PDB file of C-alpha atoms and ligand atoms in Angstrom:
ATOM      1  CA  UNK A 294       8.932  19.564   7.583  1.00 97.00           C
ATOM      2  CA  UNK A 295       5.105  19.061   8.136  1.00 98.00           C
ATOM      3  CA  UNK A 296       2.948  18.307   5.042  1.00 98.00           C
ATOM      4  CA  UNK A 297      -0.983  19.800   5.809  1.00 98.00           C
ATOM      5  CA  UNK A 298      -3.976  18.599   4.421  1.00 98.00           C
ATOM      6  CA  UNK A 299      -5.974  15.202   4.059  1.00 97.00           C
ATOM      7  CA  UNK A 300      -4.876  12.502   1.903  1.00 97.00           C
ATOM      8  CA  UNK A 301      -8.604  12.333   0.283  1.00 96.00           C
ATOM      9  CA  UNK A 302      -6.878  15.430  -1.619  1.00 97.00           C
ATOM     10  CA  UNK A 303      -5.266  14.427  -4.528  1.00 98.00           C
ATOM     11  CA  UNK A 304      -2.758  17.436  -4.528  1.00 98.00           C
ATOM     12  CA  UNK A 305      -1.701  16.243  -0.853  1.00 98.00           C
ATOM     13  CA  UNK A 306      -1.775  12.717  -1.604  1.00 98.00           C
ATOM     14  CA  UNK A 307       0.743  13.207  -4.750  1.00 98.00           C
ATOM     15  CA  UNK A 308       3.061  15.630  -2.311  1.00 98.00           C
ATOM     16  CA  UNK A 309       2.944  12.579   0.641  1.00 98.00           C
ATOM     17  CA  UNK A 310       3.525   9.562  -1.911  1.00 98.00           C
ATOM     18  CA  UNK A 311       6.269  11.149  -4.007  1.00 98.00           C
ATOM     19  CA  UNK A 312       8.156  12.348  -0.729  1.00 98.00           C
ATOM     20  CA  UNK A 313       8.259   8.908   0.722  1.00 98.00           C
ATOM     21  CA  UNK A 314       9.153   7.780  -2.888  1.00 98.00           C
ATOM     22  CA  UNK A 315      12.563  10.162  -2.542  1.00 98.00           C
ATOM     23  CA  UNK A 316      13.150   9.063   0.878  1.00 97.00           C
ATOM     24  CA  UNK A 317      12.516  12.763   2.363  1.00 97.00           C
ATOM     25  CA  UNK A 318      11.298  12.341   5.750  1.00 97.00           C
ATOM     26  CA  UNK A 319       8.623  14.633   7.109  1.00 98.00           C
ATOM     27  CA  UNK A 320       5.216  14.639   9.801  1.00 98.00           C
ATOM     28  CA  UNK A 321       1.658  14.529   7.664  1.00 98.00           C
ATOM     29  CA  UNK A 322      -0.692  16.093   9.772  1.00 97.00           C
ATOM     30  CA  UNK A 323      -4.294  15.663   8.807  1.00 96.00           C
ATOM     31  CA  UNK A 324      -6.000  19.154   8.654  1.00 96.00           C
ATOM     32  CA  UNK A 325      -9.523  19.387   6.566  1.00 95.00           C
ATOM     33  CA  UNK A 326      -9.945  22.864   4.610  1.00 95.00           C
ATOM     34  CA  UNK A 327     -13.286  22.290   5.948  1.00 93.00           C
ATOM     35  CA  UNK A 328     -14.277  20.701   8.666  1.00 93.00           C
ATOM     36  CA  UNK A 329     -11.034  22.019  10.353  1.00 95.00           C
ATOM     37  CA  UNK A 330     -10.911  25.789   8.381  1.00 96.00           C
ATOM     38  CA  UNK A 331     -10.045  27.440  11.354  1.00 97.00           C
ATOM     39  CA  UNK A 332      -7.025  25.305  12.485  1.00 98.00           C
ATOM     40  CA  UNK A 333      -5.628  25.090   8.803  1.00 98.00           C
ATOM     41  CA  UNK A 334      -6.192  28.851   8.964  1.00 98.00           C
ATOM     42  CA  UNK A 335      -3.582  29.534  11.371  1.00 98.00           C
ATOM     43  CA  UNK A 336      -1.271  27.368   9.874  1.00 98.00           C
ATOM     44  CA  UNK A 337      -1.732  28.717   6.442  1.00 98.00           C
ATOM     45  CA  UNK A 338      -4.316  32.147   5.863  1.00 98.00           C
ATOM     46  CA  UNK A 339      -4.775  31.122   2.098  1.00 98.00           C
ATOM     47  CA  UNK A 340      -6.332  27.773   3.584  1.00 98.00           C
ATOM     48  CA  UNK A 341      -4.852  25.700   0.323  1.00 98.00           C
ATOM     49  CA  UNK A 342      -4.113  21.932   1.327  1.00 97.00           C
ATOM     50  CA  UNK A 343      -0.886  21.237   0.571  1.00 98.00           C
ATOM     51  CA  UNK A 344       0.757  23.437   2.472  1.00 98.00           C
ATOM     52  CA  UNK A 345       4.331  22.693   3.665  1.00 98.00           C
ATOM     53  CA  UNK A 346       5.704  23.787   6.635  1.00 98.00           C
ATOM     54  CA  UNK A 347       9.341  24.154   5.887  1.00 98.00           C
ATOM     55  CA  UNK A 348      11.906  23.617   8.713  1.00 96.00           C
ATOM     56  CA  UNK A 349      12.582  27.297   9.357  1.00 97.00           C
ATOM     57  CA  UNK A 350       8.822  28.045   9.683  1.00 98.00           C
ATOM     58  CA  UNK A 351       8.088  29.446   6.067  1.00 98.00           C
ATOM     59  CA  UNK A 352       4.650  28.122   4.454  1.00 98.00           C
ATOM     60  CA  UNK A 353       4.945  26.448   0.822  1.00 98.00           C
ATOM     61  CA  UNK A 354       1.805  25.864  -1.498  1.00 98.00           C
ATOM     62  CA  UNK A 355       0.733  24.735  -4.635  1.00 98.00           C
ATOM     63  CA  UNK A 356       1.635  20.582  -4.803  1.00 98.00           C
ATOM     64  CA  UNK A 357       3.960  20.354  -7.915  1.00 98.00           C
ATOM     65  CA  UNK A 358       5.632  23.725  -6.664  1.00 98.00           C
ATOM     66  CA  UNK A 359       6.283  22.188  -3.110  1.00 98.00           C
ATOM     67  CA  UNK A 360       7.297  19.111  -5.354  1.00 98.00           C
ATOM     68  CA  UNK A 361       9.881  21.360  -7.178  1.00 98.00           C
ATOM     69  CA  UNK A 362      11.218  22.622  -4.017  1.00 98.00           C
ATOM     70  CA  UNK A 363      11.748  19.321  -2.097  1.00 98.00           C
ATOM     71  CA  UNK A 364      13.401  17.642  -5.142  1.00 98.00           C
ATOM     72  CA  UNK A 365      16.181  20.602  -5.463  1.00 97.00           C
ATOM     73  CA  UNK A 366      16.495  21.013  -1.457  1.00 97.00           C
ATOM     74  CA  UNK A 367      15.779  17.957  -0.402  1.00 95.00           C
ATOM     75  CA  UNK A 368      16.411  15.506  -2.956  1.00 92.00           C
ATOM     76  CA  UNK A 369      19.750  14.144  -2.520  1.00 93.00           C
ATOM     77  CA  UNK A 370      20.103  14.200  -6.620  1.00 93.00           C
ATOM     78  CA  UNK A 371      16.605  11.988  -6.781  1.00 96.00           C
ATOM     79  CA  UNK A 372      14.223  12.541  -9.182  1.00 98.00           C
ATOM     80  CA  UNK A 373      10.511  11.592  -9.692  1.00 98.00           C
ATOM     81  CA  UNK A 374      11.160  13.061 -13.720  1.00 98.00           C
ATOM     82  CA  UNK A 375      12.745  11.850 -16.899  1.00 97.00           C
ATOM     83  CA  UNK A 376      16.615  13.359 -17.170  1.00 97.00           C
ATOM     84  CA  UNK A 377      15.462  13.092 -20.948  1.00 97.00           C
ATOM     85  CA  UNK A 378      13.813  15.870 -22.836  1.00 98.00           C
ATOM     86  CA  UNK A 379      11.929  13.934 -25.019  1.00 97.00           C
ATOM     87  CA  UNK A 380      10.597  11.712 -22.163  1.00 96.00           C
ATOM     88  CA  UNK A 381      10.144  14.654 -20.409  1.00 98.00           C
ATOM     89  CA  UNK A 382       7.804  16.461 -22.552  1.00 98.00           C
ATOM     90  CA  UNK A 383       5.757  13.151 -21.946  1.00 98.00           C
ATOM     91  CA  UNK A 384       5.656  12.718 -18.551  1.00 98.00           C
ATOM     92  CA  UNK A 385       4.850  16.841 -18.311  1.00 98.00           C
ATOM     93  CA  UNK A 386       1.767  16.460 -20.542  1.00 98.00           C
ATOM     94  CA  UNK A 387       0.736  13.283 -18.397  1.00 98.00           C
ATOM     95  CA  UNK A 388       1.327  15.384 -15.081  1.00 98.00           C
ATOM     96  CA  UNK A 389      -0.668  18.497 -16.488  1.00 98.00           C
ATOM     97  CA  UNK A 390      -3.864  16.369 -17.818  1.00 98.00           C
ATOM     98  CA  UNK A 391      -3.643  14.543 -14.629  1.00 99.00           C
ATOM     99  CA  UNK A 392      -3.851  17.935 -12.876  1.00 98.00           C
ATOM    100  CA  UNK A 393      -6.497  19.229 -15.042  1.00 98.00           C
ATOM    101  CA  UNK A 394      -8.851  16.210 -14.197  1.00 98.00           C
ATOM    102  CA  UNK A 395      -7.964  16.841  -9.989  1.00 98.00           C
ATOM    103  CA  UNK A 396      -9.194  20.187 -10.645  1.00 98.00           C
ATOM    104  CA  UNK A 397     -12.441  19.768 -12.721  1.00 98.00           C
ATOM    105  CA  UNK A 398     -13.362  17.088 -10.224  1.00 98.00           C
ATOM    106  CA  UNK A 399     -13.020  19.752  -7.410  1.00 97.00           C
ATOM    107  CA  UNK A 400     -14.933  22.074  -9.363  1.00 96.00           C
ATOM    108  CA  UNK A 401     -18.252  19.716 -10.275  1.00 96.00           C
ATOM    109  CA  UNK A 402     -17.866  18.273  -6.488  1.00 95.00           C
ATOM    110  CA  UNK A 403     -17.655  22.235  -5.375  1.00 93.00           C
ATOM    111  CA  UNK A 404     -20.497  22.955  -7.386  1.00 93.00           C
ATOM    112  CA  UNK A 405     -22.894  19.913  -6.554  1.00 92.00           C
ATOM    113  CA  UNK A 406     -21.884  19.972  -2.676  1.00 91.00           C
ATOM    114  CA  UNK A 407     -21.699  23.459  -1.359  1.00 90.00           C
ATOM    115  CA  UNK A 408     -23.721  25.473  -3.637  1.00 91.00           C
ATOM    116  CA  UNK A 409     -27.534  25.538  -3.014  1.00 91.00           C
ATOM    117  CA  UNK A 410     -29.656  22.996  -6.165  1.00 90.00           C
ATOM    118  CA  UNK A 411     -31.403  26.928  -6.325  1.00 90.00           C
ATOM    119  CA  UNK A 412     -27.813  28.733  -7.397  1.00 91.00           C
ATOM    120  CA  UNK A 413     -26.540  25.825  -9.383  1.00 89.00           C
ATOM    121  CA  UNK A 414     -25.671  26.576 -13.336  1.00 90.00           C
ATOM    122  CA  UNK A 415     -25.779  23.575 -15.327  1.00 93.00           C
ATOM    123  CA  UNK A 416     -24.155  25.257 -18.503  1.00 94.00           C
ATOM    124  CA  UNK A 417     -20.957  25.940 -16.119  1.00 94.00           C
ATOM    125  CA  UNK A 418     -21.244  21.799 -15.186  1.00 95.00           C
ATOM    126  CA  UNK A 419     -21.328  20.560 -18.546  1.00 97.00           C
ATOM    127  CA  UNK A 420     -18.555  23.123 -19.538  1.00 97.00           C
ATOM    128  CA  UNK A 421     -16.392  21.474 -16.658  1.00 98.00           C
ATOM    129  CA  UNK A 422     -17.897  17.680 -17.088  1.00 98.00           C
ATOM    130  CA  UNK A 423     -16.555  18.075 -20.806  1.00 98.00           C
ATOM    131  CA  UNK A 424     -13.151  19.501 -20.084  1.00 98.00           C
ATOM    132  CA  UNK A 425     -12.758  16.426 -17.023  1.00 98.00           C
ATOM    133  CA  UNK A 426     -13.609  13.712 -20.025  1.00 98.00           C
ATOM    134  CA  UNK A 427     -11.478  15.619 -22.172  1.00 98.00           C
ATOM    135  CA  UNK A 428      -7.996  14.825 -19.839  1.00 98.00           C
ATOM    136  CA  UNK A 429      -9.137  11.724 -19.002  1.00 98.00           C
ATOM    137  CA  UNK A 430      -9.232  10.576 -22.947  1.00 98.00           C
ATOM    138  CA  UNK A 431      -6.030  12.172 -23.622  1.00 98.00           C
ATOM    139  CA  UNK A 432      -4.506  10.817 -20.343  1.00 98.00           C
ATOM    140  CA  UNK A 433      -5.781   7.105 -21.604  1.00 98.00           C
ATOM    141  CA  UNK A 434      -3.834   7.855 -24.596  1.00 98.00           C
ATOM    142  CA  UNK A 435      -0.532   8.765 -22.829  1.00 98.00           C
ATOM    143  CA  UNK A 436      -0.746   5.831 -20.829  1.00 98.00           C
ATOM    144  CA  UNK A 437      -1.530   3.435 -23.823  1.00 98.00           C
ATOM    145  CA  UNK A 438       1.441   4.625 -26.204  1.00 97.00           C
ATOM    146  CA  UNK A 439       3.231   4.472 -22.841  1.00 97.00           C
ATOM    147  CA  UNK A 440       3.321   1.278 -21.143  1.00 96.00           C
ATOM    148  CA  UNK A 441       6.973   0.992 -20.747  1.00 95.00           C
ATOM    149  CA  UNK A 442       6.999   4.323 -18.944  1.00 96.00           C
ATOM    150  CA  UNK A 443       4.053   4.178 -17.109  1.00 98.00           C
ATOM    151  CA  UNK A 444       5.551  -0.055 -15.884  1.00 97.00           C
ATOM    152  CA  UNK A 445       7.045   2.379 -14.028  1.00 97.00           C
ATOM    153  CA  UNK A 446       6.193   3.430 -10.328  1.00 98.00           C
ATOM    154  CA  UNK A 447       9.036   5.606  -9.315  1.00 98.00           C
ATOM    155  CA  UNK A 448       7.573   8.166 -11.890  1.00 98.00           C
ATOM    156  CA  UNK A 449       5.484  11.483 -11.028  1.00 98.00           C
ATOM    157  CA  UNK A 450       3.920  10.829 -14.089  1.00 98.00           C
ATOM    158  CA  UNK A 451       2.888   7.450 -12.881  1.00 98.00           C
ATOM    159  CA  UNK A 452       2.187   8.575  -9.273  1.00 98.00           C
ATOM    160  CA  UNK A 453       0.092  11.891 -10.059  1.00 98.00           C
ATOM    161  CA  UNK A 454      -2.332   9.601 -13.185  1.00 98.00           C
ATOM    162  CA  UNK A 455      -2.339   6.853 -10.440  1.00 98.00           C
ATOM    163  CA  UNK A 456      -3.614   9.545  -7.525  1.00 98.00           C
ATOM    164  CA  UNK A 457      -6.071  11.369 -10.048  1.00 98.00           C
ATOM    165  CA  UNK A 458      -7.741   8.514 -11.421  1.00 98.00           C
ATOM    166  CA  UNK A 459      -8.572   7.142  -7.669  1.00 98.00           C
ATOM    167  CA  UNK A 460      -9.841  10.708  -6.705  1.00 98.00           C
ATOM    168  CA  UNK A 461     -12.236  11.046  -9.673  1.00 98.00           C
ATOM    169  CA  UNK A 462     -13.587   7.473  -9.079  1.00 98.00           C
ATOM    170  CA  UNK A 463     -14.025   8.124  -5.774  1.00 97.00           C
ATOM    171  CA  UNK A 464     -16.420  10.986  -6.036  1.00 96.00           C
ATOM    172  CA  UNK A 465     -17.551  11.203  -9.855  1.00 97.00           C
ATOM    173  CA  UNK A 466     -17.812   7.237 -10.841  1.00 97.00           C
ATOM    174  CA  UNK A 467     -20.420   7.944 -13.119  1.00 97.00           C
ATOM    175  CA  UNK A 468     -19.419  10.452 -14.747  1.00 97.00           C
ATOM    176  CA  UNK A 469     -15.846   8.927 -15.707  1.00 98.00           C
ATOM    177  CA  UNK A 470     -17.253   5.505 -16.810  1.00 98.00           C
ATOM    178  CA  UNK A 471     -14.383   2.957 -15.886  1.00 98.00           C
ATOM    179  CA  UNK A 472     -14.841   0.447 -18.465  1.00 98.00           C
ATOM    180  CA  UNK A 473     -14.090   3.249 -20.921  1.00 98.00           C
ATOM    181  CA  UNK A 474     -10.723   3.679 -19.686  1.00 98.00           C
ATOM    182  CA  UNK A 475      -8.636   0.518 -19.590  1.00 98.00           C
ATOM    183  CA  UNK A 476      -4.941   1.005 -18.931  1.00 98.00           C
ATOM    184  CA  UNK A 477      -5.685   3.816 -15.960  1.00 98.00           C
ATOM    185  CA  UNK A 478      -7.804   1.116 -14.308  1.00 98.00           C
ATOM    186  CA  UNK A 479      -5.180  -1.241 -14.976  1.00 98.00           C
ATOM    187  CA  UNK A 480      -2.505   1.257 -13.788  1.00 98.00           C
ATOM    188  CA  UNK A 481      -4.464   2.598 -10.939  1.00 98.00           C
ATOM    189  CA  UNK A 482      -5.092  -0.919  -9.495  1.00 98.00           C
ATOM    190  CA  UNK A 483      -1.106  -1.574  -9.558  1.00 98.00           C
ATOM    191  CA  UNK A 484      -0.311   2.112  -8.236  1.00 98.00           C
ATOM    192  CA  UNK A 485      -2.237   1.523  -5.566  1.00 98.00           C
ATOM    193  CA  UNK A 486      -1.135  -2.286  -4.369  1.00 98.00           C
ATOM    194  CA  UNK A 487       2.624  -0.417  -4.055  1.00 98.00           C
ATOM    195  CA  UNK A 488       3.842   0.063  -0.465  1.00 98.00           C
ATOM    196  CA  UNK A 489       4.124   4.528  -1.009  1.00 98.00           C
ATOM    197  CA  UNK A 490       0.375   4.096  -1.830  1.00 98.00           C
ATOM    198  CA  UNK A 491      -0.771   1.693   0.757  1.00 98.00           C
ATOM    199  CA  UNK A 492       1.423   4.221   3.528  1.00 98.00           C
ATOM    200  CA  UNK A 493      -0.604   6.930   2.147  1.00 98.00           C
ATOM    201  CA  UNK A 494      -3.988   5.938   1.703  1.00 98.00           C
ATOM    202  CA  UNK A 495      -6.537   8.562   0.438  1.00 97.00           C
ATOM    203  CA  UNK A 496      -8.893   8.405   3.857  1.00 90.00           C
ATOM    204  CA  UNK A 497     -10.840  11.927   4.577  1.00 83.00           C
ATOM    205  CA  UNK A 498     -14.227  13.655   5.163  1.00 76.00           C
ATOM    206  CA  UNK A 499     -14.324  14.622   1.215  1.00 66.00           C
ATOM    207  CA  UNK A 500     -12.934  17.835  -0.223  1.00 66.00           C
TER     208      UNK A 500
HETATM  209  N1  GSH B 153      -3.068  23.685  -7.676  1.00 63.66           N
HETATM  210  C1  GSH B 153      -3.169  23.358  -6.278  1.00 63.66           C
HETATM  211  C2  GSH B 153      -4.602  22.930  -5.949  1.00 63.66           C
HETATM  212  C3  GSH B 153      -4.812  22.675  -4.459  1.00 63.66           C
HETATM  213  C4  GSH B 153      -6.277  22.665  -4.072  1.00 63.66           C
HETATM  214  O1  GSH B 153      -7.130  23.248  -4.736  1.00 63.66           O
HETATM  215  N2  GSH B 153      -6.562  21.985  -2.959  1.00 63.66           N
HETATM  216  C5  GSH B 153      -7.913  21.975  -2.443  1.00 63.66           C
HETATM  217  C6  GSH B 153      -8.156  20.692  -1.655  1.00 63.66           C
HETATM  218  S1  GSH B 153      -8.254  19.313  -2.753  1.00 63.66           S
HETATM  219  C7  GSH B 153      -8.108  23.145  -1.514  1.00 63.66           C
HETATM  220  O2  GSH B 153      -7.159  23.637  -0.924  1.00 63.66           O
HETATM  221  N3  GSH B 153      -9.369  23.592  -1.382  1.00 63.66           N
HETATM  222  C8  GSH B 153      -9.719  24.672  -0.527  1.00 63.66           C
HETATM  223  C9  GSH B 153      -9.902  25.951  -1.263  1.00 63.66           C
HETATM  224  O3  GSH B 153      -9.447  26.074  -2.399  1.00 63.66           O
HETATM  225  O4  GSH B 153     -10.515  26.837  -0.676  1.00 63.66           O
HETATM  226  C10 GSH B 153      -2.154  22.253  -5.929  1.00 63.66           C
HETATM  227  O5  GSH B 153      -1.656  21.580  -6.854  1.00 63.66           O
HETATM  228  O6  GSH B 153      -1.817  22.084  -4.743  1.00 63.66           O
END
C-alpha cells in the first residue's frame, strides 16, 4: 500500500501515525497537492491528500474512511477505538472536533494564502475563525474531563487532537492563543515526544 500526500497535512499525518501505531506496513510517498498537482493528479484525479493506493491498484480517500478500511482489512483485530460504547461516543466527539478544527484551519489558510487581499471576505473569516475556537474550546473540555483516556497514546482520539493541535499552531498561532488551552499543549507536547510521531514528523511546503 502507498499512503500520498505530505505529512504537513494533518489528514495524512493521522493516516501515517495511526498505521504505524497498528503495525500495518506501507511506502509514504511525499506528493504536495500543490507544488506537485500534476504528479498527485495522476495518481489520484480528485487531487485529495490522503489518498491510498491499495495493493490491487484501487485509490482510497477521505483519512478516517481509509482509517476504517485499514483497521477491518488490515488490522489483525487492532484497534485505535474504544470496544466500549460509552467511551466510544467520547473518543468520536474528540475525533470529529479535532476534524472540524483541521478543516477551518485549511479554510482561513485557503482564504489568506491563495485568494487575492482584493477577493478576500472577512465576514466568511470570522464565520470560520469562530467555528475553529469553537472545537478547540470544546476539544479542551474533552481532554480535561478526560485525562485517563487521553494518558493514552494508542488512541485515535489521542493521535488525531495530538495531530490537529500541532497543525493549527503551526500556521494560525495567533489565532488559537496557546496559553488558553492547557491540557492540548500539555498533550500535544507528549504526543509528539512518542516514537509514531517522531517517525512521522509533519515536514512540508504548507497546505
Ligand atoms: N476530509 C478529508 C480532508 C482532506 C483534505 O482536505 N486534504 C487537503 C490537504 S490538507 C487537500 O487535499 N487539499 C487539496 C484540495 O482540497 O484541493 C480527509 O479527512 O482526508
Amino acid at each position: 500500500m502507498r499512503l500520498i500526500g505530505m505529512l504537513d497535512s494533518p489528514y495524512v499525518r493521522r493516516v501515517a501515525i495511526s498505521l504505524a501505531h497498528l503495525g500495518v506496513p506501507f511506502e509514504h510517498e511525499s506528493v504536495s497537492v500543490f507544488s506537485t498537482f500534476e504528479k498527485f493528479r495522476g495518481i489520484n484525479p480528485v487531487v485529495k491528500a490522503p489518498s491510498l493506493v491499495c495493493d490491487d491498484g484501487e485509490v482510497l480517500m477521505d483519512s478516517s474512511l481509509i482509517l476504517q478500511f485499514i483497521e477491518a482489512a488490515k488490522g489483525n483485530g487492532n484497534s485505535l477505538w474504544s470496544p466500549n460504547p460509552g467511551v466510544l461516543q467520547h473518543e468520536i466527539r474528540a475525533v470529529g472536533l479535532a476534524l472540524a478544527a483541521c478543516e477551518k484551519t485549511v479554510q482561513i489558510v485557503y482564504e489568506r494564502n491563495l485568494r487575492p487581499a482584493s477577493a478576500q471576505y472577512e465576514p466568511w473569516v470570522e464565520r470560520v475563525r469562530g467555528q475553529l475556537l469553537a472545537a478547540y474550546a470544546g476539544l479542551e473540555r474533552e481532554v480535561q474531563a478526560r485525562r485517563s483516556a487521553f494518558a493514552q497514546a494508542r488512541s485515535q482520539a489521542s493521535i488525531t487532537t495530538a495531530v490537529a493541535w500541532q497543525f493549527t499552531q503551526s500556521l494560525l498561532a495567533p489565532v488559537v492563543p496557546a496559553k488558553d488551552y492547557p491540557a492540548l499543549v500539555e498533550l500535544s507536547a507528549r504526543m509528539e515526544r512518542t516514537p509514531e510521531f517522531l517517525k512521522y514528523p509533519p515536514d512540508g511546503p504548507g497546505v
